[in-house]
Short mmCIF file of C-alpha atoms in Angstrom, two decimals:
data_model
loop_
_atom_site.label_atom_id
_atom_site.label_comp_id
_atom_site.label_asym_id
_atom_site.label_seq_id
_atom_site.Cartn_x
_atom_site.Cartn_y
_atom_site.Cartn_z
CA MET F 1 -144.26 42.64 -121.46
CA ASN F 2 -143.94 40.15 -124.28
CA GLY F 3 -145.56 37.55 -126.45
CA LYS F 4 -148.98 36.59 -127.32
CA GLU F 5 -149.24 35.25 -123.61
CA LEU F 6 -148.89 38.26 -121.86
CA THR F 7 -146.42 38.10 -119.07
CA ALA F 8 -144.88 40.67 -116.84
CA SER F 9 -142.76 41.21 -113.60
CA PHE F 10 -144.68 42.76 -110.49
CA TRP F 11 -143.48 44.50 -107.46
CA LYS F 12 -145.29 45.09 -104.06
CA GLY F 13 -144.57 48.25 -101.68
CA VAL F 14 -143.67 50.44 -104.53
CA LYS F 15 -144.61 54.17 -103.51
CA THR F 16 -143.92 56.23 -106.71
CA ALA F 17 -144.07 55.90 -110.29
CA ARG F 18 -140.51 56.83 -110.87
CA GLU F 19 -139.61 53.96 -108.41
CA LEU F 20 -141.77 51.54 -110.59
CA LYS F 21 -140.26 52.69 -113.90
CA MET F 22 -136.72 52.13 -112.54
CA LEU F 23 -137.75 48.70 -111.33
CA SER F 24 -139.42 47.76 -114.59
CA SER F 25 -136.66 48.96 -116.77
CA GLY F 26 -134.48 46.29 -115.34
CA TRP F 27 -136.95 43.18 -115.78
CA ASN F 28 -135.37 39.93 -114.74
CA PRO F 29 -136.83 37.23 -117.00
CA SER F 30 -136.85 34.67 -114.09
CA THR F 31 -139.56 36.94 -112.41
CA LYS F 32 -141.96 37.10 -115.20
CA GLN F 33 -145.43 35.89 -114.68
CA LYS F 34 -148.46 35.43 -116.71
CA VAL F 35 -151.10 38.12 -116.95
CA GLN F 36 -154.63 38.56 -117.55
CA ILE F 37 -156.10 41.97 -117.91
CA ARG F 38 -159.71 41.86 -116.86
CA LYS F 39 -160.60 45.75 -117.04
CA VAL F 40 -159.32 49.15 -118.22
CA VAL F 41 -159.75 52.34 -116.38
CA VAL F 42 -159.21 55.53 -118.20
CA LEU F 43 -158.66 58.64 -116.28
CA CYS F 44 -158.70 62.20 -117.71
CA ASP F 45 -155.13 63.57 -118.32
CA ALA F 46 -155.19 65.78 -115.34
CA GLU F 47 -156.29 62.94 -112.82
CA TYR F 48 -153.77 60.47 -114.56
CA LYS F 49 -151.04 63.02 -113.74
CA ARG F 50 -152.02 63.36 -110.32
CA TYR F 51 -152.07 59.39 -110.02
CA MET F 52 -148.67 59.13 -111.49
CA ASP F 53 -147.34 61.99 -109.41
CA GLY F 54 -148.72 60.62 -106.10
CA GLU F 55 -148.40 57.78 -103.89
CA LEU F 56 -149.10 54.54 -105.67
CA ASP F 57 -149.54 52.41 -102.58
CA GLN F 58 -152.30 54.45 -101.37
CA PRO F 59 -156.09 53.22 -101.79
CA LYS F 60 -157.83 54.04 -105.19
CA ILE F 61 -161.47 54.09 -105.55
CA PHE F 62 -161.19 52.73 -109.13
CA LEU F 63 -159.07 49.72 -107.92
CA ALA F 64 -161.23 48.96 -104.69
CA GLU F 65 -164.55 48.15 -106.56
CA ASP F 66 -162.69 45.29 -108.49
CA LYS F 67 -160.51 44.27 -105.57
CA GLU F 68 -161.86 40.61 -105.35
CA ARG F 69 -161.38 40.05 -109.14
CA LEU F 70 -158.01 41.55 -109.21
CA ARG F 71 -156.10 38.49 -107.57
CA TYR F 72 -154.39 35.39 -108.68
CA ASP F 73 -156.10 32.97 -110.84
CA THR F 74 -155.28 29.51 -109.48
CA ARG F 75 -156.95 27.71 -112.31
CA HIS F 76 -155.09 29.44 -115.20
CA HIS F 77 -152.03 30.36 -113.04
CA ALA F 78 -152.17 34.14 -113.96
CA TRP F 79 -152.31 37.27 -112.22
CA ASN F 80 -155.61 39.16 -112.69
CA CYS F 81 -154.97 43.11 -113.54
CA LEU F 82 -156.48 46.24 -114.21
CA LEU F 83 -154.79 48.63 -116.65
CA VAL F 84 -154.85 52.18 -115.68
CA VAL F 85 -154.28 54.71 -118.46
CA GLY F 86 -154.77 58.33 -119.31
CA GLU F 87 -156.90 59.50 -121.98
CA SER F 88 -153.80 60.75 -124.09
CA SER F 89 -151.10 58.75 -122.24
CA LYS F 90 -148.91 56.30 -124.12
CA ASP F 91 -147.89 54.55 -120.79
CA GLY F 92 -150.07 52.66 -118.06
CA ILE F 93 -149.88 50.79 -114.92
CA LEU F 94 -151.15 47.14 -114.37
CA ALA F 95 -152.48 46.82 -110.82
CA GLY F 96 -153.76 43.86 -108.76
CA TYR F 97 -154.04 42.64 -105.12
CA LEU F 98 -152.13 40.08 -103.38
CA PRO F 99 -154.07 37.24 -102.04
CA LYS F 100 -155.87 38.02 -99.06
CA SER F 101 -154.44 41.19 -98.63
CA ASP F 102 -154.93 45.01 -99.38
CA SER F 103 -151.35 45.11 -100.73
CA LEU F 104 -151.01 46.04 -104.48
CA PHE F 105 -148.75 44.30 -107.00
CA LEU F 106 -147.67 46.82 -109.90
CA THR F 107 -146.00 46.94 -113.07
CA TYR F 108 -145.19 49.78 -115.36
CA VAL F 109 -146.17 49.76 -119.03
CA PRO F 110 -144.24 52.22 -121.10
CA GLU F 111 -146.39 51.46 -124.44
CA HIS F 112 -149.90 50.32 -123.75
CA GLN F 113 -151.00 50.41 -127.19
CA GLU F 114 -148.57 47.23 -127.80
CA LEU F 115 -150.70 45.33 -125.56
CA GLU F 116 -153.20 42.86 -127.04
CA LEU F 117 -156.36 43.56 -125.06
CA PRO F 118 -159.10 40.77 -124.93
CA GLU F 119 -162.07 41.50 -127.27
CA GLY F 120 -164.90 43.02 -125.42
CA ILE F 121 -162.88 44.01 -122.25
CA PRO F 122 -164.81 46.31 -119.87
CA VAL F 123 -163.73 49.76 -120.03
CA ALA F 124 -164.60 52.26 -117.54
CA MET F 125 -163.70 55.97 -118.28
CA GLU F 126 -163.49 58.70 -115.48
CA MET F 127 -166.08 61.42 -115.71
CA GLY F 128 -164.46 63.89 -118.15
CA ALA F 129 -162.35 61.49 -120.01
CA ALA F 130 -163.26 61.04 -123.55
CA SER F 131 -162.05 58.29 -126.03
CA THR F 132 -159.52 55.94 -125.14
CA ASN F 133 -156.36 55.53 -126.96
CA LEU F 134 -156.29 51.61 -126.35
CA GLN F 135 -157.07 51.44 -130.05
CA PRO F 136 -157.53 54.17 -133.00
CA ALA F 137 -160.80 56.01 -132.39
CA LEU F 138 -163.52 54.63 -134.49
CA LEU F 139 -164.73 57.23 -137.01
CA GLY F 140 -167.41 56.81 -139.67
CA THR F 141 -169.69 58.71 -141.71
CA ALA F 142 -171.66 61.61 -139.81
CA ASP F 143 -174.61 59.28 -138.54
CA ALA F 144 -176.46 60.46 -135.23
CA ALA F 145 -178.35 57.43 -134.76
CA ALA F 146 -175.17 55.24 -135.18
CA HIS F 147 -173.10 57.71 -133.06
CA TYR F 148 -175.26 58.04 -130.17
CA SER F 149 -176.40 54.23 -130.02
CA SER F 150 -172.82 53.47 -129.72
CA PHE F 151 -172.59 55.02 -126.26
CA VAL F 152 -175.09 52.49 -124.65
CA GLY F 153 -173.00 50.57 -122.24
CA LEU F 154 -170.63 53.35 -121.41
CA GLU F 155 -169.72 53.91 -117.93
CA LEU F 156 -168.24 57.18 -116.74
CA ILE F 157 -166.87 57.27 -113.22
CA SER F 158 -166.18 60.01 -110.72
CA MET F 159 -164.99 60.25 -107.11
CA ALA F 160 -168.50 60.34 -105.78
CA SER F 161 -170.60 58.46 -108.60
CA SER F 162 -170.76 56.90 -112.00
CA LEU F 163 -172.93 57.23 -114.84
CA HIS F 164 -174.27 54.56 -117.00
CA PHE F 165 -175.65 54.94 -120.45
CA ALA F 166 -178.49 52.48 -120.28
CA ALA F 167 -180.46 53.22 -123.65
CA TYR F 168 -180.95 55.32 -126.76
CA ASP F 169 -183.95 56.02 -128.60
CA PRO F 170 -183.17 57.43 -132.13
CA ALA F 171 -186.71 58.18 -132.94
CA ALA F 172 -186.94 60.50 -130.07
CA ASN F 173 -183.20 61.26 -129.85
CA VAL F 174 -183.49 60.57 -126.08
CA PHE F 175 -180.98 58.78 -123.89
CA THR F 176 -181.80 57.05 -120.70
CA VAL F 177 -178.83 57.34 -118.18
CA LEU F 178 -178.33 55.78 -114.70
CA GLU F 179 -176.34 57.92 -112.06
CA GLN F 180 -175.05 55.52 -109.49
CA GLY F 181 -173.99 56.45 -106.04
CA GLY F 182 -173.63 52.85 -104.52
CA PRO F 183 -174.06 49.24 -105.30
CA ASN F 184 -177.84 49.24 -105.27
CA ASP F 185 -178.47 52.98 -105.43
CA TYR F 186 -178.97 54.74 -108.50
CA MET F 187 -181.43 57.28 -110.28
CA GLN F 188 -182.66 57.21 -113.87
CA TYR F 189 -182.52 60.35 -116.03
CA LYS F 190 -183.94 60.86 -119.59
CA GLY F 191 -183.05 63.52 -121.99
CA THR F 192 -181.81 64.79 -125.41
CA PRO F 193 -177.79 64.38 -125.85
CA GLU F 194 -177.65 68.18 -125.23
CA GLU F 195 -179.69 67.82 -122.15
CA ILE F 196 -177.53 65.06 -120.63
CA ALA F 197 -174.22 66.86 -121.70
CA GLN F 198 -175.48 69.74 -119.69
CA ALA F 199 -176.77 68.08 -116.62
CA PHE F 200 -173.67 66.21 -116.03
CA HIS F 201 -171.29 68.89 -117.02
CA PHE F 202 -169.64 67.44 -120.23
CA ASN F 203 -166.60 69.52 -121.24
CA GLY F 204 -163.20 69.40 -123.22
CA LYS F 205 -162.40 66.31 -124.97
CA LEU F 206 -165.52 64.33 -123.66
CA LYS F 207 -167.86 66.99 -124.92
CA GLU F 208 -166.02 67.13 -128.27
CA ALA F 209 -166.37 63.40 -128.80
CA PHE F 210 -170.02 63.24 -127.61
CA PHE F 211 -171.10 65.57 -130.24
CA ASP F 212 -168.62 64.42 -133.12
CA LEU F 213 -171.32 62.42 -135.18
CA ARG F 214 -168.45 60.56 -136.83
CA TYR F 215 -167.29 59.35 -133.69
CA ARG F 216 -168.01 55.62 -132.52
CA ASN F 217 -167.70 54.72 -128.76
CA ILE F 218 -165.67 51.51 -128.09
CA SER F 219 -166.45 51.20 -124.27
CA HIS F 220 -169.24 49.01 -123.29
CA GLY F 221 -168.20 48.06 -119.72
CA SER F 222 -171.23 48.83 -117.73
CA HIS F 223 -172.44 46.08 -115.34
CA LEU F 224 -175.60 47.91 -114.68
CA VAL F 225 -176.62 47.90 -118.44
CA LYS F 226 -175.49 44.20 -118.99
CA GLU F 227 -177.61 43.22 -116.20
CA ARG F 228 -180.52 45.11 -117.53
CA GLN F 229 -180.03 43.74 -120.89
CA LYS F 230 -179.79 40.11 -119.45
CA ARG F 231 -183.15 40.57 -117.50
CA THR F 232 -184.86 42.03 -120.65
CA TYR F 233 -183.45 38.93 -122.88
CA SER F 234 -184.55 36.39 -120.39
CA LYS F 235 -188.04 37.86 -120.15
CA GLU F 236 -188.49 37.83 -124.19
CA ARG F 237 -187.13 34.29 -124.23
CA SER F 238 -189.92 33.17 -121.59
CA GLY F 239 -192.59 35.20 -123.31
CA ASP F 240 -192.95 37.39 -120.44
CA GLY F 241 -193.29 41.00 -121.65
CA ARG F 242 -193.77 42.73 -118.29
#
């Protein structure tokens, strides 16, 4: 992977991370193609290890939901990819789908921190994962309002559902979160940070970051939150406050 214009060599039909690493270490410059990273998925360390130790060509939930966006861009002549990393990993994998196919194209990234990610790129964290190491953790002074407000827009994903941080009220110290089980199926919950952490079983690094008032979350990729904010903005512009 090189240059301001991101390029990489990809392979299809690769079954294991070991095979992918071997292929990637022998890149042929003539096979490099332009890459556009559209989204990042951060797996907790244990799940990332299972992913890297498993069969890469098998279906993955965190890839399937973005399948149609992860294909070749004929206008920009570039491959649209999703970057998969672990919460503490140095390496990662770029993945996408071949045109009109369920077959994956993959490449191994030894040092994902060297990538220049687009500003505002969506970042989805697996339930249980904490801060990403895509960039240094953002730390400020101990400020509860700034800290918890920075979580608005965060999406935590799991095998069965995803949790979206929709709003935070500093005066009441209350979050509004949406638990999504399907495209149009979600339930809304309200609670203090302590109540939300207990209800959704935060632990480990996630719990540590969630209650560290110096920490500022950098991920704001929730499509549900963006849609709600867009609808609210449209109503304000039209003068409709309902």
